[in-house]
Short mmCIF file of C-alpha atoms and ligand atoms in Angstrom, two decimals:
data_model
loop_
_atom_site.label_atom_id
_atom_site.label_comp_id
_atom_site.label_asym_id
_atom_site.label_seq_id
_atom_site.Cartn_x
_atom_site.Cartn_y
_atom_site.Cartn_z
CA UNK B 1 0.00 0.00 0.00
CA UNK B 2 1.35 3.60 -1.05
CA UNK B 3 1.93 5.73 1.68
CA UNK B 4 -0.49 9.07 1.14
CA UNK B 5 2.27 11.06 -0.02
CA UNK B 6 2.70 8.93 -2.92
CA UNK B 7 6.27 7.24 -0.87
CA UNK B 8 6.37 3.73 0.27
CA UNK B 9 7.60 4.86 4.04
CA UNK B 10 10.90 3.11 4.92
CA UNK B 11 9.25 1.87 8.25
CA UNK B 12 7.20 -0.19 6.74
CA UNK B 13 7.64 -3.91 6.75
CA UNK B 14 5.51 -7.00 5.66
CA UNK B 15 5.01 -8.86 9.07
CA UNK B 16 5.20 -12.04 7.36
CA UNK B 17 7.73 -13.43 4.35
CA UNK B 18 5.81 -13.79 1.42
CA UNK B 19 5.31 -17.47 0.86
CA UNK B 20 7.34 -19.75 -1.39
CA UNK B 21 6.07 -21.36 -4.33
CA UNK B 22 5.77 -25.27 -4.00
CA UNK B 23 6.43 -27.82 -7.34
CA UNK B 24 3.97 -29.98 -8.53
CA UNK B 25 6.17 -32.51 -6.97
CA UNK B 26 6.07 -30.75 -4.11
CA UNK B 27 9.94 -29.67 -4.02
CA UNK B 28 10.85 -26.04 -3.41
CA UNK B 29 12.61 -24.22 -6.57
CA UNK B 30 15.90 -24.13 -6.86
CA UNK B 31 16.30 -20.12 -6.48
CA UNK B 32 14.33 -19.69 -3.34
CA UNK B 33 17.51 -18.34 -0.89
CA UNK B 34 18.06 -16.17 -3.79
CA UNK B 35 14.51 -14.64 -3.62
CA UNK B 36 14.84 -14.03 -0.17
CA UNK B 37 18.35 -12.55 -0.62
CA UNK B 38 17.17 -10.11 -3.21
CA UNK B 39 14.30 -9.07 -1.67
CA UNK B 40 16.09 -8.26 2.04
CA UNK B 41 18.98 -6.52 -0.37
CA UNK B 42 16.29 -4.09 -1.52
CA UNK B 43 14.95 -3.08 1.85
CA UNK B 44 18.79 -2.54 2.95
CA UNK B 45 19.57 1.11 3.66
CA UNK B 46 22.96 2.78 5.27
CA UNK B 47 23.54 6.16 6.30
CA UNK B 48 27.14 7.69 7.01
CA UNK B 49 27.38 10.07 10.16
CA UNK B 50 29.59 12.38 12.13
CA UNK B 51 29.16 11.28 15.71
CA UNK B 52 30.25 14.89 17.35
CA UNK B 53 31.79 15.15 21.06
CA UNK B 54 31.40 18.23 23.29
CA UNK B 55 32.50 20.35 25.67
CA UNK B 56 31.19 22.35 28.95
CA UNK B 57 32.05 26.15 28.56
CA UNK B 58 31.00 26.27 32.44
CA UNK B 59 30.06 23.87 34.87
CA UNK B 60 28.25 24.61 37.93
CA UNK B 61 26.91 21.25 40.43
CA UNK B 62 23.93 22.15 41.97
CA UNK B 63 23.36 19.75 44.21
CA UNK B 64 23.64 16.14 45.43
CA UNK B 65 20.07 14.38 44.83
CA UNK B 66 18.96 11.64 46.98
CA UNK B 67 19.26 9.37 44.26
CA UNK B 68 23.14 9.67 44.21
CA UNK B 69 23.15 12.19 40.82
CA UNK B 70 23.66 15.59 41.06
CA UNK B 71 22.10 18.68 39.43
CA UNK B 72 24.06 20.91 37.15
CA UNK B 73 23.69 24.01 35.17
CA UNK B 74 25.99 23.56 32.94
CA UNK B 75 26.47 25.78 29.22
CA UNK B 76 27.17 22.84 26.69
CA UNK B 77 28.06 23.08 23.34
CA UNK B 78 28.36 20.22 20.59
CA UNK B 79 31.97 20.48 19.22
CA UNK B 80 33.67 19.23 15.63
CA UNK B 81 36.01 16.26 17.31
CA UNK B 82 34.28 13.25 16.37
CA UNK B 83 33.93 9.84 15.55
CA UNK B 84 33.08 8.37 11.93
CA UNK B 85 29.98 6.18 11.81
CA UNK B 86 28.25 3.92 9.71
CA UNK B 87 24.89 2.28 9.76
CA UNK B 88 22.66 -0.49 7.51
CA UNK B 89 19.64 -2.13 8.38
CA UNK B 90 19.77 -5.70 8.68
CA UNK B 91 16.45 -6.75 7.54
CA UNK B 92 15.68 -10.62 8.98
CA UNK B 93 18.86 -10.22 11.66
CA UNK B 94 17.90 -11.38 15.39
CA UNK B 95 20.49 -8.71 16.61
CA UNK B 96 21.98 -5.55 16.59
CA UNK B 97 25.97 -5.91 14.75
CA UNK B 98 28.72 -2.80 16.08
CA UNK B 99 31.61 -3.21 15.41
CA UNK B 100 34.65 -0.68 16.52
CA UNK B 101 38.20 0.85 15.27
CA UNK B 102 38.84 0.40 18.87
CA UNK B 103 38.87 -3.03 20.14
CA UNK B 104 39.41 -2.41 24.14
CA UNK B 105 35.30 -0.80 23.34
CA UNK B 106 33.35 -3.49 24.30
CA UNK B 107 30.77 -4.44 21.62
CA UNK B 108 27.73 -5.97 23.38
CA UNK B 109 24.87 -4.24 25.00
CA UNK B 110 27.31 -2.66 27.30
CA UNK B 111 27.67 -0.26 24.81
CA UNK B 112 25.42 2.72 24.79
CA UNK B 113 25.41 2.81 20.44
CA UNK B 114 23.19 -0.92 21.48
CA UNK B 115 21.67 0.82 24.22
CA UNK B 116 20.37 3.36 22.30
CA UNK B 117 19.06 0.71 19.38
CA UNK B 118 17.16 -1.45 22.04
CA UNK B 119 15.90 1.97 23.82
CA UNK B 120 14.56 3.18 19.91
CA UNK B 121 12.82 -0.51 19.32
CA UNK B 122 11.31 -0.38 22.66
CA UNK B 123 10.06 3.40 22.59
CA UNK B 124 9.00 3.03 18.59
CA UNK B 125 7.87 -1.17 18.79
CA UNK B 126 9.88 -0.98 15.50
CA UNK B 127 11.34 -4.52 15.23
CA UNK B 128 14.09 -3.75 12.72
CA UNK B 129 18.44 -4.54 13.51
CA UNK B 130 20.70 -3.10 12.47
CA UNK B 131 24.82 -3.38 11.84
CA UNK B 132 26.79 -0.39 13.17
CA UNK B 133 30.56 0.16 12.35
CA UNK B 134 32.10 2.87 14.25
CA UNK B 135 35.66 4.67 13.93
CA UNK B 136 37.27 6.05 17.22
CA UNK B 137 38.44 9.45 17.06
CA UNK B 138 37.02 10.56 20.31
CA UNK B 139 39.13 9.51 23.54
CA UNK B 140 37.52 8.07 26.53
CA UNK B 141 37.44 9.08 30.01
CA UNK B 142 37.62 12.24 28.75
CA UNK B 143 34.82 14.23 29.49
CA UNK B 144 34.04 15.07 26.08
CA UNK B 145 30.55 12.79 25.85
CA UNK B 146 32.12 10.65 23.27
CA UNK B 147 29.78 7.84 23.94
CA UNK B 148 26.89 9.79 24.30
CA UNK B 149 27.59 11.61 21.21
CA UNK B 150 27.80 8.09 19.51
CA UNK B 151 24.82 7.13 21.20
CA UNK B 152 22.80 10.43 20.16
CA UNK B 153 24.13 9.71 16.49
CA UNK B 154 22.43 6.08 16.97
CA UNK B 155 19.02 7.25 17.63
CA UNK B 156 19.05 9.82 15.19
CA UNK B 157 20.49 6.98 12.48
CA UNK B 158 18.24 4.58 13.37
CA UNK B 159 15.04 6.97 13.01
CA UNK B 160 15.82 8.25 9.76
CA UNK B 161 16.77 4.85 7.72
CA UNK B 162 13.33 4.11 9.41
CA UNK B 163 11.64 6.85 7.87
CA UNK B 164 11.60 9.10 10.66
CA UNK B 165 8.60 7.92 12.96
CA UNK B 166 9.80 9.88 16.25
CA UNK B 167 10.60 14.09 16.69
CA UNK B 168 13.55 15.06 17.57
CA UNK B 169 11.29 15.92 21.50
CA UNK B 170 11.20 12.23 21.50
CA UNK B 171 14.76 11.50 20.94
CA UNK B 172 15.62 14.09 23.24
CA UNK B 173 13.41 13.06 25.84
CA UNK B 174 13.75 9.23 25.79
CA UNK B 175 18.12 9.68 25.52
CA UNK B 176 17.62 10.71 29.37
CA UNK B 177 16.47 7.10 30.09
CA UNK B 178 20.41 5.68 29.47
CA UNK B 179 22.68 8.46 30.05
CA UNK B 180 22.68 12.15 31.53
CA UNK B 181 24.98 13.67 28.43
CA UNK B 182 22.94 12.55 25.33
CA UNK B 183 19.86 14.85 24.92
CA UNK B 184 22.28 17.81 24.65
CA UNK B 185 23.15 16.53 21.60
CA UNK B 186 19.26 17.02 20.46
CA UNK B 187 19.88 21.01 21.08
CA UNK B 188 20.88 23.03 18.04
CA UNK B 189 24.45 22.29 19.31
CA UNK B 190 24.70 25.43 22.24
CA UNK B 191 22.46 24.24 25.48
CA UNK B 192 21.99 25.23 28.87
CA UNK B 193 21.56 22.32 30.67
CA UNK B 194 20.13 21.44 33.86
CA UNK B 195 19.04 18.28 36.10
CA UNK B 196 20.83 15.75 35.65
CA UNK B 197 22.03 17.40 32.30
CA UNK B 198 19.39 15.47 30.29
CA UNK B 199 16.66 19.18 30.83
CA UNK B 200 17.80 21.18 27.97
CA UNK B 201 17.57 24.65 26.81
CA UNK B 202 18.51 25.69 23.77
CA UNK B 203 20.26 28.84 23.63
CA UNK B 204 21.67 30.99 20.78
CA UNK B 205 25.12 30.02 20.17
CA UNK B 206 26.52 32.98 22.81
CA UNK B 207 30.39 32.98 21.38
CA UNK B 208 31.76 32.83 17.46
CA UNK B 209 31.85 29.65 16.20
CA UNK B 210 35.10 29.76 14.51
CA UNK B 211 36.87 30.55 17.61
CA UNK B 212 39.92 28.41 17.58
CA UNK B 213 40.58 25.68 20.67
CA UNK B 214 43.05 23.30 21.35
CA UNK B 215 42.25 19.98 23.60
CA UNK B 216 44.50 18.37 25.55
CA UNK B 217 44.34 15.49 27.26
CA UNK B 218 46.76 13.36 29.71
CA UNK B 219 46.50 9.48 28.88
CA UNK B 220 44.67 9.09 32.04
CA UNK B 221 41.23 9.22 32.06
CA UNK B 222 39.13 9.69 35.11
CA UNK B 223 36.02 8.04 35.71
CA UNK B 224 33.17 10.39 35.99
CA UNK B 225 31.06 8.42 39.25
CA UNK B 226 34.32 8.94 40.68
CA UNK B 227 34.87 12.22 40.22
CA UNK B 228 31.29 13.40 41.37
CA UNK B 229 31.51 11.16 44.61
CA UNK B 230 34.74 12.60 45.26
CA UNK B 231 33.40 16.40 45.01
CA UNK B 232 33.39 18.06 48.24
CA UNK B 233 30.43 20.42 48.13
CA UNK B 234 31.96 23.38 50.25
CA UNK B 235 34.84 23.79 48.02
CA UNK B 236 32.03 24.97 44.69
CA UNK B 237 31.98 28.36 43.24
CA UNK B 238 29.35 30.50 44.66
CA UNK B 239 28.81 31.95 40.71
CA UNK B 240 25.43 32.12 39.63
CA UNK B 241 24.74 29.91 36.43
CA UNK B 242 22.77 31.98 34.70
CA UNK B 243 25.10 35.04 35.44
CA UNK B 244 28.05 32.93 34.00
CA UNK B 245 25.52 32.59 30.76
CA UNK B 246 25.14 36.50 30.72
CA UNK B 247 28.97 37.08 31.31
CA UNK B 248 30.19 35.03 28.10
CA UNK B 249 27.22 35.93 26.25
CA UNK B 250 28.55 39.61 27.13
CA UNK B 251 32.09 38.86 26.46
CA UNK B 252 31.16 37.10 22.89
CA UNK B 253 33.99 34.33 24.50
CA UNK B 254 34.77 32.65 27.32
CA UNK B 255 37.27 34.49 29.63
CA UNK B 256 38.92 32.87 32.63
CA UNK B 257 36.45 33.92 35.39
CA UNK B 258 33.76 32.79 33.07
CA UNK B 259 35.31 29.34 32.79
CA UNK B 260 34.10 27.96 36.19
CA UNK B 261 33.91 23.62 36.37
CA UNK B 262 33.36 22.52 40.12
CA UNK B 263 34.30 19.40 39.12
CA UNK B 264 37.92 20.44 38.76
CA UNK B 265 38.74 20.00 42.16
CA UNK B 266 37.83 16.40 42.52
CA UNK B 267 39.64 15.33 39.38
CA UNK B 268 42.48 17.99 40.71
CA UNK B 269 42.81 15.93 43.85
CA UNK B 270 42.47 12.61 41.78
CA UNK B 271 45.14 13.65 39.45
CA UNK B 272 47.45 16.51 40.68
CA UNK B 273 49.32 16.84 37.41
CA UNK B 274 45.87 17.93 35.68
CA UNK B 275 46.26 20.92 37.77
CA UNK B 276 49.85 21.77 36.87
CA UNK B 277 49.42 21.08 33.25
CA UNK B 278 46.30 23.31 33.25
CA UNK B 279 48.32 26.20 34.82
CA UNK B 280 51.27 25.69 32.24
CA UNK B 281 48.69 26.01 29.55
CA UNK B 282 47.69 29.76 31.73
CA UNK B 283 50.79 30.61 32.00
CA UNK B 284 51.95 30.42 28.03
CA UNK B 285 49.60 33.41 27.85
CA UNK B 286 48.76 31.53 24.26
CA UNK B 287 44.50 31.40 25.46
CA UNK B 288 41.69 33.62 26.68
CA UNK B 289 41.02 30.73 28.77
CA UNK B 290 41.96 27.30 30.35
CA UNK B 291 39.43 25.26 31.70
CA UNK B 292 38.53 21.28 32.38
CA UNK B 293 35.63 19.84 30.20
CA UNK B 294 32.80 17.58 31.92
CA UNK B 295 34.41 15.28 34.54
CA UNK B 296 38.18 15.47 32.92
CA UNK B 297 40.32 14.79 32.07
CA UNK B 298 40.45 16.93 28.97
CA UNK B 299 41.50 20.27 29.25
CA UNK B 300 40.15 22.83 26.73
CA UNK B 301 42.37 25.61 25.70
CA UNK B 302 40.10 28.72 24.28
CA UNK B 303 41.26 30.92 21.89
CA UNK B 304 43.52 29.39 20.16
CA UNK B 305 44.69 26.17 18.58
CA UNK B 306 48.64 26.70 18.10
CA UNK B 307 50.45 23.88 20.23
CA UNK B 308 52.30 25.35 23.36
CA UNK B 309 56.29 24.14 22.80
CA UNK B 310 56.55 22.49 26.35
CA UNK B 311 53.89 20.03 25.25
CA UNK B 312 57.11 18.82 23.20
CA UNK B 313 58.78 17.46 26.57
CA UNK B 314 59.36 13.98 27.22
CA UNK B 315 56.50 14.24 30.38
CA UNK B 316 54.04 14.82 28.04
CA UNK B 317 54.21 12.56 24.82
CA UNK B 318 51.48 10.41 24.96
CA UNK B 319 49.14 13.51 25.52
CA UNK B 320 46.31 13.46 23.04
CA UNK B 321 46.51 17.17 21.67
CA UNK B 322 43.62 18.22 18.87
CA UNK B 323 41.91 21.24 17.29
CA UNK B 324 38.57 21.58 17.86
CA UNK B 325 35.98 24.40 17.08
CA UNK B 326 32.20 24.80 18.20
CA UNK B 327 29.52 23.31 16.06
CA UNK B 328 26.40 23.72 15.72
CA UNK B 329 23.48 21.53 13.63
CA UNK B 330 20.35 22.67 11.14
CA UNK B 331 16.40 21.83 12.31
CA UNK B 332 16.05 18.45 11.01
CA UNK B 333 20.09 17.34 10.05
CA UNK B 334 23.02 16.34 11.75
CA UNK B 335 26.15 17.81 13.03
CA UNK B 336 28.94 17.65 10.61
CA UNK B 337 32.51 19.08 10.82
CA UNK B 338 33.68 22.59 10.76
CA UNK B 339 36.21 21.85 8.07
CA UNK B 340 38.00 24.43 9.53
CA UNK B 341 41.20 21.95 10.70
CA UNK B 342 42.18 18.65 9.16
CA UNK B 343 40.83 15.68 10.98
CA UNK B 344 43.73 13.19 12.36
CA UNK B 345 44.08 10.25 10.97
O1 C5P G 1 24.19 9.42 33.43
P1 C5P G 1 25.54 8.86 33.19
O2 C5P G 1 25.55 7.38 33.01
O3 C5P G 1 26.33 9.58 32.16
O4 C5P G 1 26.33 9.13 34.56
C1 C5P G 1 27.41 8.36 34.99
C2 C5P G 1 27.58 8.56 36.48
O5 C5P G 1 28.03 9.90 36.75
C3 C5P G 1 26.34 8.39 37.31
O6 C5P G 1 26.14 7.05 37.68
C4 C5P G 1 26.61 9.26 38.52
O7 C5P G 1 27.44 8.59 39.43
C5 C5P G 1 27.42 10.40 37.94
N1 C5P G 1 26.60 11.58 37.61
C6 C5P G 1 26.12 12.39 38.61
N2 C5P G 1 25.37 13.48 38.30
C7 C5P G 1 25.10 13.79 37.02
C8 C5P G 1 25.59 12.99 35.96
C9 C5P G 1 26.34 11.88 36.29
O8 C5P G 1 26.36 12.12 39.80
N3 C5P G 1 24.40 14.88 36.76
#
């Protein structure tokens, strides 16, 4: 049956394979795997994405919920330092296929890319699997949302090869259900953020996108349960979120007073040579600010992307070191890069 439009929708699905002819001898014919091979071939689709990361311009913890979360305000914005990913439907599969540049990810449904395909099934009681290939770029650990930026890109994947039942209000609201960092990526790309992070604004991108920013991160990562239970309330800035907002919206950047993260000082305490190598990074006088993104243990260097020359010393080669620049997404697409550096390879 024709969809209204005219358009077969891609969601749709016969319930039941069509039946296979029987011989007069009652054999089957010959070609029947080939029928069936054909006709799944024709309902296969892929889709190629950027799966962006991001970044926290300022951080500000709330409080600690009885539940063992805490609430944030938080300005987030999507940035261009991103994974590669690829998606088909697997029409007649029993289960989802990822599989990863990195093999220390674990594939099964550990992984929030699965998460995110069993949370779409169950929320849309589509039945369809699919077979997900995904390039690393994005380090872990890192507080950039890397997962939850591949998990965002998952839901969004899987809705369109499906013919777009859901809004993007329904992928926002039902990515709060298996992480806190994923519905941010459902903003236009700048969002003020509060709860648990999953309650997002939208807000007008407040700084120039092209400004240029260098991340660096120690090969340590820090896990982010640890770093919240580790936060000793009394030691937060007193700044009021919204004021912070006003400031940098103000400043059309982020200057250092601006650049508040209470969770600094438990990943400070967990890892003392995050705070040195932040104030190195100050003290080059290369950035209009220096600041720690998410739960660490990235540090984001604003205002410029040249690469200090003491990040040359022997303490710091296995650093992960990239551009990155602000990016934001169209009503209805995806994010894609800035093009404004060359991706690593
Ligand atoms: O929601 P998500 O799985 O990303 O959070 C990982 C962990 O980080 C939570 O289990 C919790 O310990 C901590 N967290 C928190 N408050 C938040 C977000 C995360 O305490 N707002």
């Amino acid at each position: 049956m024709l969809h209204r439009s005219g358009r077969q929708p891609s969601n749709v699905f016969p319930t039941r394979r069509p039946a296979h002819h029987q011989l007069a001898n009652g054999a089957r014919p010959a070609k029947r795997r080939s029928y069936v091979a054909v006709y799944a071939a024709s309902r296969t689709n892929s889709i190629k994405l950027f799966s962006p990361s991001k970044i926290n311009l300022f951080l500000r913890v709330v409080r600690r919920r009885e539940d063992g979360y805490h609430d944030l305000a938080s300005l987030f914005h999507v940035i261009d330092l991103g994974d590669e990913m690829e998606f088909s439907t697997s029409p007649y599969a029993t289960s989802d296929t990822l599989s990863c540049s990195d093999p220390t990810i674990p594939s099964d449904d550990s992984n929030l890319v699965i998460k995110a395909l069993n949370l779409y099934r169950r929320k849309t009681l589509q039945t369809m699997y699919f077979n997900v290939q995904l390039n690393k770029r994005v380090p872990h650990g890192a507080g950039l949302g890397g997962g939850s930026g591949n998990a965002a890109t998952t839901l969004y994947a899987a809705n369109r090869l499906l013919g777009s039942p859901a809004s993007n209000e329904d992928l926002l609201e039902w990515s709060g259900e298996i992480g806190s960092d994923i519905s941010v990526f459902f903003s236009n790309g700048a969002a003020y953020c509060t709860g648990r992070g999953e309650v997002v604004e939208d807000v007008a991108t407040p700084v120039p996108l092209d400004t240029p920013m260098l991340l660096v991160k120690p090969p340590v990562g820090l896990s982010t349960p640890k770093i919240f239970k580790s936060l000793d309330l009394a030691r937060r800035s007193t700044a009021d979120p919204r004021g912070l907002l006003a400031e940098i919206a103000t400043a059309k950047g982020v200057d250092q007073a601006a650049a508040v993260n209470d969770l600094e000082q438990p990943a400070f305490d967990n890892l003392p040579e995050l705070a040195a190598l932040k104030q190195r990074l100050i003290d080059t006088g290369n950035f209009r600010s220096v600041f720690m993104t998410g739960s660490g243990s990235t540090i984001v260097c604003y205002g410029s992307d040249s690469v200090p020359a003491f990040l040359k010393e022997e303490q710091y080669k296995d650093l992960f070191i990239s551009p990155a620049r602000l990016i934001t997404r169209k009503e209805g697409g995806w994010y894609t890069h800035s093009g404004l550096w060359a991706e690593q390879q």
